């Protein structure tokens, strides 16, 4: 809201000075406009950083296909296999395993937390290939090697599957990754997708 004030002023001689009054009025309006412009900036909340982690009595070393940081190679597929939105191809299993776990007297359910880069509106990993990227293609994660249950990524997404049996120190579970057409028929090109992972002990 902008308020206008109409000050009265007198000259040194005591007479009404219209020119001096207009100068003061102009300055008053300018000050109030400036104050009004500052208010929205003060009202906007500052950007935030959220830190997430976990403290647990159980800790294990995690690896994907035998490596801490792994590259999962999907097969080359023809455009025709991804000719319409929602079409899937090239299902490839990958294994997340844990080792060096502390032994426990009961079974321990271990959740795998995924945090995708460039996640699409469909909850899949967007194509971040820099050179000659394929069009309308994403990578969909699945919670099993058969590809029956897709993982819909939304921020940090926890997926069940890993189970550390009582008195065991290792465990593993197979997930899946596959191409999926999003937004229409796929066009030929390179596909690269990235996801971070960590473990949650339940």
PDB file of C-alpha atoms in Angstrom:
ATOM      1  CA  UNK A   1       0.000   0.000   0.000  1.00  0.00           C
ATOM      2  CA  UNK A   2       1.299   3.492  -0.881  1.00  0.00           C
ATOM      3  CA  UNK A   3       0.371   6.385   1.385  1.00  0.00           C
ATOM      4  CA  UNK A   4       0.419   9.983   0.210  1.00  0.00           C
ATOM      5  CA  UNK A   5       0.919  12.821   2.673  1.00  0.00           C
ATOM      6  CA  UNK A   6       0.130  16.411   2.010  1.00  0.00           C
ATOM      7  CA  UNK A   7       2.353  18.538   4.234  1.00  0.00           C
ATOM      8  CA  UNK A   8       1.797  22.197   4.684  1.00  0.00           C
ATOM      9  CA  UNK A   9       4.739  24.506   4.829  1.00  0.00           C
ATOM     10  CA  UNK A  10       5.436  28.125   5.358  1.00  0.00           C
ATOM     11  CA  UNK A  11       8.257  30.170   4.002  1.00  0.00           C
ATOM     12  CA  UNK A  12      10.595  32.010   6.322  1.00  0.00           C
ATOM     13  CA  UNK A  13       8.482  35.067   5.780  1.00  0.00           C
ATOM     14  CA  UNK A  14       5.445  33.218   7.082  1.00  0.00           C
ATOM     15  CA  UNK A  15       3.711  33.139   3.714  1.00  0.00           C
ATOM     16  CA  UNK A  16       2.504  29.931   2.103  1.00  0.00           C
ATOM     17  CA  UNK A  17       5.167  28.762  -0.368  1.00  0.00           C
ATOM     18  CA  UNK A  18       3.660  26.426  -2.977  1.00  0.00           C
ATOM     19  CA  UNK A  19       7.039  25.620  -4.571  1.00  0.00           C
ATOM     20  CA  UNK A  20       8.588  24.558  -1.270  1.00  0.00           C
ATOM     21  CA  UNK A  21       5.498  22.512  -0.427  1.00  0.00           C
ATOM     22  CA  UNK A  22       5.688  20.634  -3.751  1.00  0.00           C
ATOM     23  CA  UNK A  23       9.380  19.833  -3.200  1.00  0.00           C
ATOM     24  CA  UNK A  24       8.638  18.335   0.212  1.00  0.00           C
ATOM     25  CA  UNK A  25       5.649  16.455  -1.151  1.00  0.00           C
ATOM     26  CA  UNK A  26       7.778  14.942  -3.935  1.00  0.00           C
ATOM     27  CA  UNK A  27      10.462  13.838  -1.450  1.00  0.00           C
ATOM     28  CA  UNK A  28       7.800  12.338   0.817  1.00  0.00           C
ATOM     29  CA  UNK A  29       6.269  10.299  -2.018  1.00  0.00           C
ATOM     30  CA  UNK A  30       9.697   9.082  -3.165  1.00  0.00           C
ATOM     31  CA  UNK A  31      10.596   7.909   0.336  1.00  0.00           C
ATOM     32  CA  UNK A  32       7.328   6.029   0.717  1.00  0.00           C
ATOM     33  CA  UNK A  33       7.677   4.400  -2.688  1.00  0.00           C
ATOM     34  CA  UNK A  34      11.182   3.263  -1.778  1.00  0.00           C
ATOM     35  CA  UNK A  35       9.903   1.810   1.494  1.00  0.00           C
ATOM     36  CA  UNK A  36       7.136   0.014  -0.382  1.00  0.00           C
ATOM     37  CA  UNK A  37       9.634  -1.556  -2.770  1.00  0.00           C
ATOM     38  CA  UNK A  38      11.714  -2.858   0.130  1.00  0.00           C
ATOM     39  CA  UNK A  39       8.822  -4.652   1.835  1.00  0.00           C
ATOM     40  CA  UNK A  40       8.448  -7.559  -0.636  1.00  0.00           C
ATOM     41  CA  UNK A  41      12.177  -8.274  -0.422  1.00  0.00           C
ATOM     42  CA  UNK A  42      11.964  -8.476   3.355  1.00  0.00           C
ATOM     43  CA  UNK A  43       8.875 -10.684   3.183  1.00  0.00           C
ATOM     44  CA  UNK A  44      10.475 -13.330   0.921  1.00  0.00           C
ATOM     45  CA  UNK A  45      12.006 -16.218   2.853  1.00  0.00           C
ATOM     46  CA  UNK A  46      15.726 -16.798   2.417  1.00  0.00           C
ATOM     47  CA  UNK A  47      16.865 -19.943   0.551  1.00  0.00           C
ATOM     48  CA  UNK A  48      17.532 -22.909   2.818  1.00  0.00           C
ATOM     49  CA  UNK A  49      19.908 -25.875   2.925  1.00  0.00           C
ATOM     50  CA  UNK A  50      18.620 -29.132   4.425  1.00  0.00           C
ATOM     51  CA  UNK A  51      21.098 -31.673   5.760  1.00  0.00           C
ATOM     52  CA  UNK A  52      19.994 -35.285   6.189  1.00  0.00           C
ATOM     53  CA  UNK A  53      21.841 -38.175   7.796  1.00  0.00           C
ATOM     54  CA  UNK A  54      21.472 -40.998  10.278  1.00  0.00           C
ATOM     55  CA  UNK A  55      23.204 -42.286  13.389  1.00  0.00           C
ATOM     56  CA  UNK A  56      22.920 -46.060  13.737  1.00  0.00           C
ATOM     57  CA  UNK A  57      24.284 -48.872  15.873  1.00  0.00           C
ATOM     58  CA  UNK A  58      24.749 -50.843  12.654  1.00  0.00           C
ATOM     59  CA  UNK A  59      27.069 -49.765   9.847  1.00  0.00           C
ATOM     60  CA  UNK A  60      28.213 -51.680   6.794  1.00  0.00           C
ATOM     61  CA  UNK A  61      30.357 -51.027   3.749  1.00  0.00           C
ATOM     62  CA  UNK A  62      28.219 -50.687   0.639  1.00  0.00           C
ATOM     63  CA  UNK A  63      29.137 -51.434  -2.953  1.00  0.00           C
ATOM     64  CA  UNK A  64      27.449 -51.700  -6.340  1.00  0.00           C
ATOM     65  CA  UNK A  65      28.507 -54.610  -8.519  1.00  0.00           C
ATOM     66  CA  UNK A  66      31.585 -54.949  -6.334  1.00  0.00           C
ATOM     67  CA  UNK A  67      32.551 -51.265  -6.446  1.00  0.00           C
ATOM     68  CA  UNK A  68      31.783 -48.267  -4.242  1.00  0.00           C
ATOM     69  CA  UNK A  69      31.249 -46.029  -7.280  1.00  0.00           C
ATOM     70  CA  UNK A  70      30.051 -48.104 -10.209  1.00  0.00           C
ATOM     71  CA  UNK A  71      29.030 -47.651 -13.812  1.00  0.00           C
ATOM     72  CA  UNK A  72      26.146 -49.871 -14.910  1.00  0.00           C
ATOM     73  CA  UNK A  73      26.207 -50.452 -18.672  1.00  0.00           C
ATOM     74  CA  UNK A  74      22.815 -50.830 -20.314  1.00  0.00           C
ATOM     75  CA  UNK A  75      22.597 -52.496 -23.737  1.00  0.00           C
ATOM     76  CA  UNK A  76      22.237 -50.488 -26.913  1.00  0.00           C
ATOM     77  CA  UNK A  77      18.596 -50.637 -27.979  1.00  0.00           C
ATOM     78  CA  UNK A  78      16.871 -49.556 -31.223  1.00  0.00           C
ATOM     79  CA  UNK A  79      14.704 -46.447 -31.386  1.00  0.00           C
ATOM     80  CA  UNK A  80      11.784 -48.673 -32.346  1.00  0.00           C
ATOM     81  CA  UNK A  81      11.775 -50.257 -28.871  1.00  0.00           C
ATOM     82  CA  UNK A  82      11.003 -46.833 -27.377  1.00  0.00           C
ATOM     83  CA  UNK A  83       8.567 -45.620 -30.020  1.00  0.00           C
ATOM     84  CA  UNK A  84       5.960 -44.203 -27.640  1.00  0.00           C
ATOM     85  CA  UNK A  85       5.811 -42.563 -24.221  1.00  0.00           C
ATOM     86  CA  UNK A  86       6.017 -45.151 -21.457  1.00  0.00           C
ATOM     87  CA  UNK A  87       7.769 -47.784 -23.551  1.00  0.00           C
ATOM     88  CA  UNK A  88      10.619 -49.547 -21.742  1.00  0.00           C
ATOM     89  CA  UNK A  89      13.653 -51.483 -22.915  1.00  0.00           C
ATOM     90  CA  UNK A  90      17.070 -52.749 -21.919  1.00  0.00           C
ATOM     91  CA  UNK A  91      16.330 -53.917 -18.379  1.00  0.00           C
ATOM     92  CA  UNK A  92      19.662 -54.470 -16.642  1.00  0.00           C
ATOM     93  CA  UNK A  93      20.084 -55.821 -13.102  1.00  0.00           C
ATOM     94  CA  UNK A  94      22.630 -54.394 -10.695  1.00  0.00           C
ATOM     95  CA  UNK A  95      23.514 -55.549  -7.196  1.00  0.00           C
ATOM     96  CA  UNK A  96      23.862 -53.453  -4.066  1.00  0.00           C
ATOM     97  CA  UNK A  97      25.719 -55.415  -1.414  1.00  0.00           C
ATOM     98  CA  UNK A  98      26.848 -54.753   2.134  1.00  0.00           C
ATOM     99  CA  UNK A  99      29.820 -56.257   3.941  1.00  0.00           C
ATOM    100  CA  UNK A 100      31.679 -55.784   7.197  1.00  0.00           C
ATOM    101  CA  UNK A 101      28.423 -55.423   9.114  1.00  0.00           C
ATOM    102  CA  UNK A 102      28.274 -55.908  12.867  1.00  0.00           C
ATOM    103  CA  UNK A 103      26.537 -59.167  13.765  1.00  0.00           C
ATOM    104  CA  UNK A 104      23.123 -58.904  15.396  1.00  0.00           C
ATOM    105  CA  UNK A 105      20.802 -61.394  17.029  1.00  0.00           C
ATOM    106  CA  UNK A 106      17.877 -60.479  14.785  1.00  0.00           C
ATOM    107  CA  UNK A 107      17.320 -59.817  11.093  1.00  0.00           C
ATOM    108  CA  UNK A 108      17.963 -56.199  10.063  1.00  0.00           C
ATOM    109  CA  UNK A 109      16.048 -54.528   7.257  1.00  0.00           C
ATOM    110  CA  UNK A 110      18.294 -52.158   5.324  1.00  0.00           C
ATOM    111  CA  UNK A 111      16.748 -49.466   3.177  1.00  0.00           C
ATOM    112  CA  UNK A 112      18.618 -48.125   0.163  1.00  0.00           C
ATOM    113  CA  UNK A 113      18.246 -44.360  -0.169  1.00  0.00           C
ATOM    114  CA  UNK A 114      18.467 -43.014  -3.710  1.00  0.00           C
ATOM    115  CA  UNK A 115      18.917 -39.354  -4.626  1.00  0.00           C
ATOM    116  CA  UNK A 116      18.690 -38.829  -8.361  1.00  0.00           C
ATOM    117  CA  UNK A 117      20.240 -36.085 -10.444  1.00  0.00           C
ATOM    118  CA  UNK A 118      17.971 -34.267 -12.922  1.00  0.00           C
ATOM    119  CA  UNK A 119      14.901 -36.279 -11.924  1.00  0.00           C
ATOM    120  CA  UNK A 120      12.067 -36.066 -14.453  1.00  0.00           C
ATOM    121  CA  UNK A 121       8.413 -35.312 -13.760  1.00  0.00           C
ATOM    122  CA  UNK A 122       7.805 -39.062 -14.004  1.00  0.00           C
ATOM    123  CA  UNK A 123      10.220 -39.787 -11.167  1.00  0.00           C
ATOM    124  CA  UNK A 124      12.954 -41.201 -13.389  1.00  0.00           C
ATOM    125  CA  UNK A 125      16.596 -40.251 -13.911  1.00  0.00           C
ATOM    126  CA  UNK A 126      16.895 -37.617 -16.602  1.00  0.00           C
ATOM    127  CA  UNK A 127      19.397 -37.937 -19.420  1.00  0.00           C
ATOM    128  CA  UNK A 128      22.430 -35.765 -18.630  1.00  0.00           C
ATOM    129  CA  UNK A 129      24.590 -36.883 -21.574  1.00  0.00           C
ATOM    130  CA  UNK A 130      26.498 -33.878 -22.907  1.00  0.00           C
ATOM    131  CA  UNK A 131      27.450 -35.082 -26.381  1.00  0.00           C
ATOM    132  CA  UNK A 132      24.675 -36.079 -28.812  1.00  0.00           C
ATOM    133  CA  UNK A 133      22.082 -36.954 -26.134  1.00  0.00           C
ATOM    134  CA  UNK A 134      19.129 -39.160 -26.988  1.00  0.00           C
ATOM    135  CA  UNK A 135      15.796 -37.376 -26.900  1.00  0.00           C
ATOM    136  CA  UNK A 136      12.769 -38.282 -24.783  1.00  0.00           C
ATOM    137  CA  UNK A 137      14.712 -40.939 -22.875  1.00  0.00           C
ATOM    138  CA  UNK A 138      15.170 -41.400 -19.124  1.00  0.00           C
ATOM    139  CA  UNK A 139      16.472 -44.213 -16.934  1.00  0.00           C
ATOM    140  CA  UNK A 140      13.954 -45.902 -14.664  1.00  0.00           C
ATOM    141  CA  UNK A 141      15.103 -47.728 -11.546  1.00  0.00           C
ATOM    142  CA  UNK A 142      13.227 -50.806 -10.358  1.00  0.00           C
ATOM    143  CA  UNK A 143      13.196 -52.352  -6.910  1.00  0.00           C
ATOM    144  CA  UNK A 144      13.945 -55.836  -8.278  1.00  0.00           C
ATOM    145  CA  UNK A 145      15.894 -57.432 -11.110  1.00  0.00           C
ATOM    146  CA  UNK A 146      12.674 -58.473 -12.880  1.00  0.00           C
ATOM    147  CA  UNK A 147      11.644 -54.845 -13.342  1.00  0.00           C
ATOM    148  CA  UNK A 148       8.153 -55.404 -11.967  1.00  0.00           C
ATOM    149  CA  UNK A 149       8.134 -52.501  -9.498  1.00  0.00           C
ATOM    150  CA  UNK A 150       9.418 -49.105 -10.651  1.00  0.00           C
ATOM    151  CA  UNK A 151      11.110 -46.775  -8.192  1.00  0.00           C
ATOM    152  CA  UNK A 152       9.453 -43.356  -8.387  1.00  0.00           C
ATOM    153  CA  UNK A 153      12.138 -40.915  -7.309  1.00  0.00           C
ATOM    154  CA  UNK A 154      11.025 -37.935  -5.251  1.00  0.00           C
ATOM    155  CA  UNK A 155      13.841 -36.304  -3.315  1.00  0.00           C
ATOM    156  CA  UNK A 156      15.584 -38.853  -1.111  1.00  0.00           C
ATOM    157  CA  UNK A 157      13.690 -42.062  -1.883  1.00  0.00           C
ATOM    158  CA  UNK A 158      14.092 -45.126   0.353  1.00  0.00           C
ATOM    159  CA  UNK A 159      13.655 -48.547  -1.239  1.00  0.00           C
ATOM    160  CA  UNK A 160      13.389 -51.808   0.704  1.00  0.00           C
ATOM    161  CA  UNK A 161      15.009 -55.074  -0.340  1.00  0.00           C
ATOM    162  CA  UNK A 162      18.279 -55.521   1.510  1.00  0.00           C
ATOM    163  CA  UNK A 163      17.989 -57.799   4.533  1.00  0.00           C
ATOM    164  CA  UNK A 164      20.879 -58.657   6.840  1.00  0.00           C
ATOM    165  CA  UNK A 165      20.130 -61.978   8.454  1.00  0.00           C
ATOM    166  CA  UNK A 166      20.835 -62.551  12.153  1.00  0.00           C
ATOM    167  CA  UNK A 167      24.504 -63.247  12.885  1.00  0.00           C
ATOM    168  CA  UNK A 168      25.463 -62.509   9.252  1.00  0.00           C
ATOM    169  CA  UNK A 169      27.922 -59.807   8.168  1.00  0.00           C
ATOM    170  CA  UNK A 170      27.021 -59.583   4.459  1.00  0.00           C
ATOM    171  CA  UNK A 171      23.883 -59.224   2.358  1.00  0.00           C
ATOM    172  CA  UNK A 172      22.933 -58.217  -1.180  1.00  0.00           C
ATOM    173  CA  UNK A 173      19.918 -57.329  -3.283  1.00  0.00           C
ATOM    174  CA  UNK A 174      19.397 -56.933  -7.005  1.00  0.00           C
ATOM    175  CA  UNK A 175      17.747 -53.816  -8.395  1.00  0.00           C
ATOM    176  CA  UNK A 176      17.102 -52.985 -12.031  1.00  0.00           C
ATOM    177  CA  UNK A 177      17.592 -50.108 -14.454  1.00  0.00           C
ATOM    178  CA  UNK A 178      15.971 -49.663 -17.848  1.00  0.00           C
ATOM    179  CA  UNK A 179      15.353 -47.098 -20.555  1.00  0.00           C
ATOM    180  CA  UNK A 180      11.941 -45.468 -20.572  1.00  0.00           C
ATOM    181  CA  UNK A 181      10.506 -43.122 -23.184  1.00  0.00           C
ATOM    182  CA  UNK A 182       9.123 -39.899 -21.729  1.00  0.00           C
ATOM    183  CA  UNK A 183       7.315 -37.189 -23.652  1.00  0.00           C
ATOM    184  CA  UNK A 184       7.075 -39.121 -26.909  1.00  0.00           C
ATOM    185  CA  UNK A 185       9.094 -41.409 -29.127  1.00  0.00           C
ATOM    186  CA  UNK A 186      12.787 -41.666 -28.333  1.00  0.00           C
ATOM    187  CA  UNK A 187      15.406 -40.327 -30.709  1.00  0.00           C
ATOM    188  CA  UNK A 188      18.853 -41.859 -31.115  1.00  0.00           C
ATOM    189  CA  UNK A 189      21.778 -40.662 -29.030  1.00  0.00           C
ATOM    190  CA  UNK A 190      23.786 -41.127 -25.872  1.00  0.00           C
ATOM    191  CA  UNK A 191      22.195 -41.714 -22.471  1.00  0.00           C
ATOM    192  CA  UNK A 192      23.804 -40.963 -19.119  1.00  0.00           C
ATOM    193  CA  UNK A 193      22.055 -40.831 -15.751  1.00  0.00           C
ATOM    194  CA  UNK A 194      23.392 -40.379 -12.235  1.00  0.00           C
ATOM    195  CA  UNK A 195      22.012 -41.360  -8.822  1.00  0.00           C
ATOM    196  CA  UNK A 196      23.547 -41.147  -5.360  1.00  0.00           C
ATOM    197  CA  UNK A 197      22.867 -43.857  -2.785  1.00  0.00           C
ATOM    198  CA  UNK A 198      23.318 -44.555   0.888  1.00  0.00           C
ATOM    199  CA  UNK A 199      21.881 -47.009   3.415  1.00  0.00           C
ATOM    200  CA  UNK A 200      19.311 -46.701   6.180  1.00  0.00           C
ATOM    201  CA  UNK A 201      19.276 -49.324   8.946  1.00  0.00           C
ATOM    202  CA  UNK A 202      15.781 -50.061  10.264  1.00  0.00           C
TER     203      UNK A 202
END
